Short mmCIF file of C-alpha atoms and ligand atoms in Angstrom, two decimals:
data_model
loop_
_atom_site.label_atom_id
_atom_site.label_comp_id
_atom_site.label_asym_id
_atom_site.label_seq_id
_atom_site.Cartn_x
_atom_site.Cartn_y
_atom_site.Cartn_z
CA MET M 291 -50.43 -56.89 -145.62
CA PRO M 292 -52.26 -54.84 -143.08
CA GLN M 293 -52.62 -51.21 -143.93
CA SER M 294 -51.48 -51.79 -147.49
CA ASP M 295 -54.51 -50.00 -148.83
CA LEU M 296 -58.09 -49.18 -148.03
CA LEU M 297 -59.29 -52.69 -148.90
CA CYS M 298 -57.29 -54.29 -146.11
CA ARG M 299 -59.57 -55.25 -143.22
CA PRO M 300 -58.70 -53.67 -139.87
CA HIS M 301 -57.63 -56.05 -137.08
CA CYS M 302 -57.07 -58.96 -139.48
CA GLY M 303 -53.40 -59.74 -140.10
CA ALA M 304 -54.23 -63.18 -141.50
CA CYS M 305 -51.72 -62.88 -144.32
CA CYS M 306 -49.02 -61.96 -141.80
CA ILE M 307 -49.67 -65.06 -139.72
CA ALA M 308 -50.80 -68.06 -141.79
CA PRO M 309 -48.25 -68.10 -144.64
CA SER M 310 -44.56 -68.76 -144.32
CA ILE M 311 -41.94 -66.33 -145.59
CA THR M 312 -38.96 -68.40 -146.60
CA GLN M 313 -36.50 -65.57 -147.12
CA PRO M 314 -34.80 -63.82 -144.21
CA PHE M 315 -35.88 -60.25 -143.60
CA TRP M 316 -35.25 -57.53 -141.06
CA GLY M 317 -36.25 -58.73 -137.60
CA MET M 318 -36.78 -62.33 -138.75
CA PRO M 319 -33.36 -63.57 -139.88
CA HIS M 320 -34.63 -67.08 -140.51
CA GLY M 321 -37.80 -66.02 -142.26
CA LYS M 322 -41.27 -66.55 -140.82
CA PRO M 323 -42.73 -70.02 -140.21
CA ALA M 324 -46.31 -70.66 -141.26
CA GLY M 325 -48.74 -69.92 -138.46
CA MET M 326 -46.42 -67.58 -136.59
CA ALA M 327 -47.33 -63.92 -136.34
CA CYS M 328 -44.75 -61.69 -137.97
CA VAL M 329 -42.76 -59.74 -135.41
CA HIS M 330 -43.73 -56.53 -137.19
CA LEU M 331 -47.46 -56.86 -136.55
CA ASN M 332 -48.60 -54.41 -133.92
CA THR M 333 -51.42 -55.04 -131.47
CA ALA M 334 -53.91 -53.59 -133.96
CA MET M 335 -52.73 -56.17 -136.52
CA GLN M 336 -51.09 -53.52 -138.63
CA CYS M 337 -47.66 -53.73 -140.22
CA ARG M 338 -45.06 -51.58 -138.52
CA LEU M 339 -42.93 -51.74 -141.68
CA PHE M 340 -45.55 -50.35 -144.04
CA ARG M 341 -43.78 -47.89 -146.37
CA ASP M 342 -40.43 -48.94 -144.88
CA VAL M 343 -37.76 -50.22 -147.26
CA ARG M 344 -37.09 -53.09 -144.86
CA ARG M 345 -40.54 -54.54 -145.55
CA PRO M 346 -40.10 -57.77 -147.56
CA ALA M 347 -40.83 -57.56 -151.27
CA CYS M 348 -43.29 -60.44 -150.98
CA CYS M 349 -45.35 -58.34 -148.59
CA SER M 350 -45.22 -55.20 -150.69
CA GLY M 351 -46.33 -57.19 -153.73
CA LEU M 352 -49.33 -58.79 -152.07
CA HIS M 353 -52.58 -56.88 -152.22
CA PRO M 354 -55.97 -57.52 -150.65
CA GLU M 355 -58.42 -59.37 -152.84
CA ILE M 356 -61.64 -61.13 -152.05
CA ALA M 357 -60.30 -64.60 -152.94
CA MET M 358 -57.66 -64.32 -150.23
CA CYS M 359 -59.28 -62.06 -147.68
CA GLY M 360 -62.74 -63.62 -147.73
CA SER M 361 -65.48 -61.87 -145.84
CA ASN M 362 -63.89 -62.14 -142.41
CA ARG M 363 -60.60 -62.91 -140.69
CA GLU M 364 -61.36 -66.60 -140.12
CA GLU M 365 -62.12 -67.14 -143.80
CA ALA M 366 -58.82 -65.52 -144.69
CA LEU M 367 -56.94 -67.73 -142.22
CA VAL M 368 -58.57 -70.88 -143.58
CA PHE M 369 -57.80 -69.94 -147.17
CA LEU M 370 -54.21 -68.99 -146.42
CA ARG M 371 -53.55 -72.13 -144.36
CA HIS M 372 -54.84 -74.22 -147.24
CA LEU M 373 -52.73 -72.29 -149.73
CA GLU M 374 -49.66 -72.75 -147.57
CA GLN M 375 -50.21 -76.51 -147.46
CA ALA M 376 -50.89 -76.71 -151.18
CA THR M 377 -47.68 -74.86 -152.07
CA LEU M 378 -45.28 -76.71 -149.79
CA PRO M 379 -42.19 -77.94 -151.65
CA GLY M 380 -42.73 -81.48 -152.83
CA VAL M 381 -46.52 -81.25 -152.96
CA PRO M 382 -47.57 -82.15 -156.50
S1 SF4 B 193 -55.86 -61.25 -145.30
FE1 SF4 B 193 -56.57 -59.49 -146.48
S2 SF4 B 193 -57.77 -58.26 -145.06
FE2 SF4 B 193 -56.51 -59.68 -143.85
S3 SF4 B 193 -54.65 -58.51 -143.36
FE3 SF4 B 193 -54.24 -59.66 -145.25
S4 SF4 B 193 -54.76 -58.24 -146.92
FE4 SF4 B 193 -55.69 -57.44 -145.06
S1 SF4 B 194 -43.48 -57.37 -142.69
FE1 SF4 B 194 -45.45 -56.45 -142.37
S2 SF4 B 194 -46.70 -57.08 -144.14
FE2 SF4 B 194 -44.92 -58.44 -144.01
S3 SF4 B 194 -45.59 -60.22 -142.81
FE3 SF4 B 194 -44.63 -58.75 -141.41
S4 SF4 B 194 -46.34 -57.52 -140.61
FE4 SF4 B 194 -47.05 -58.55 -142.47
#
């Protein structure tokens, strides 16, 4: 979600790396596997598709919040990896 608003931490990109995106989207026709950096992240960990209609709806709908973003990038990665595991299909 980098650059989505002023609350998004610079040089983070955790929510564009840790979670999977199961639906195909522009540039990633098979979706994005968990743990893989989205192809649209630039070297400053900002989304190149911000304000672009090709940006996936799941990205546009996700907003920074303390529960997800934590107080630093590593906390965000840990939280999002855990969330990814907890929401895998078949996990009760
Ligand atoms: S985890 Fe939070 S701070 Fe980090 S890129 Fe995503 S929205 Fe921004
Ligand atoms: S499209 Fe942009 S916001 Fe969505 S995962 Fe890729 S870099 Fe992040």
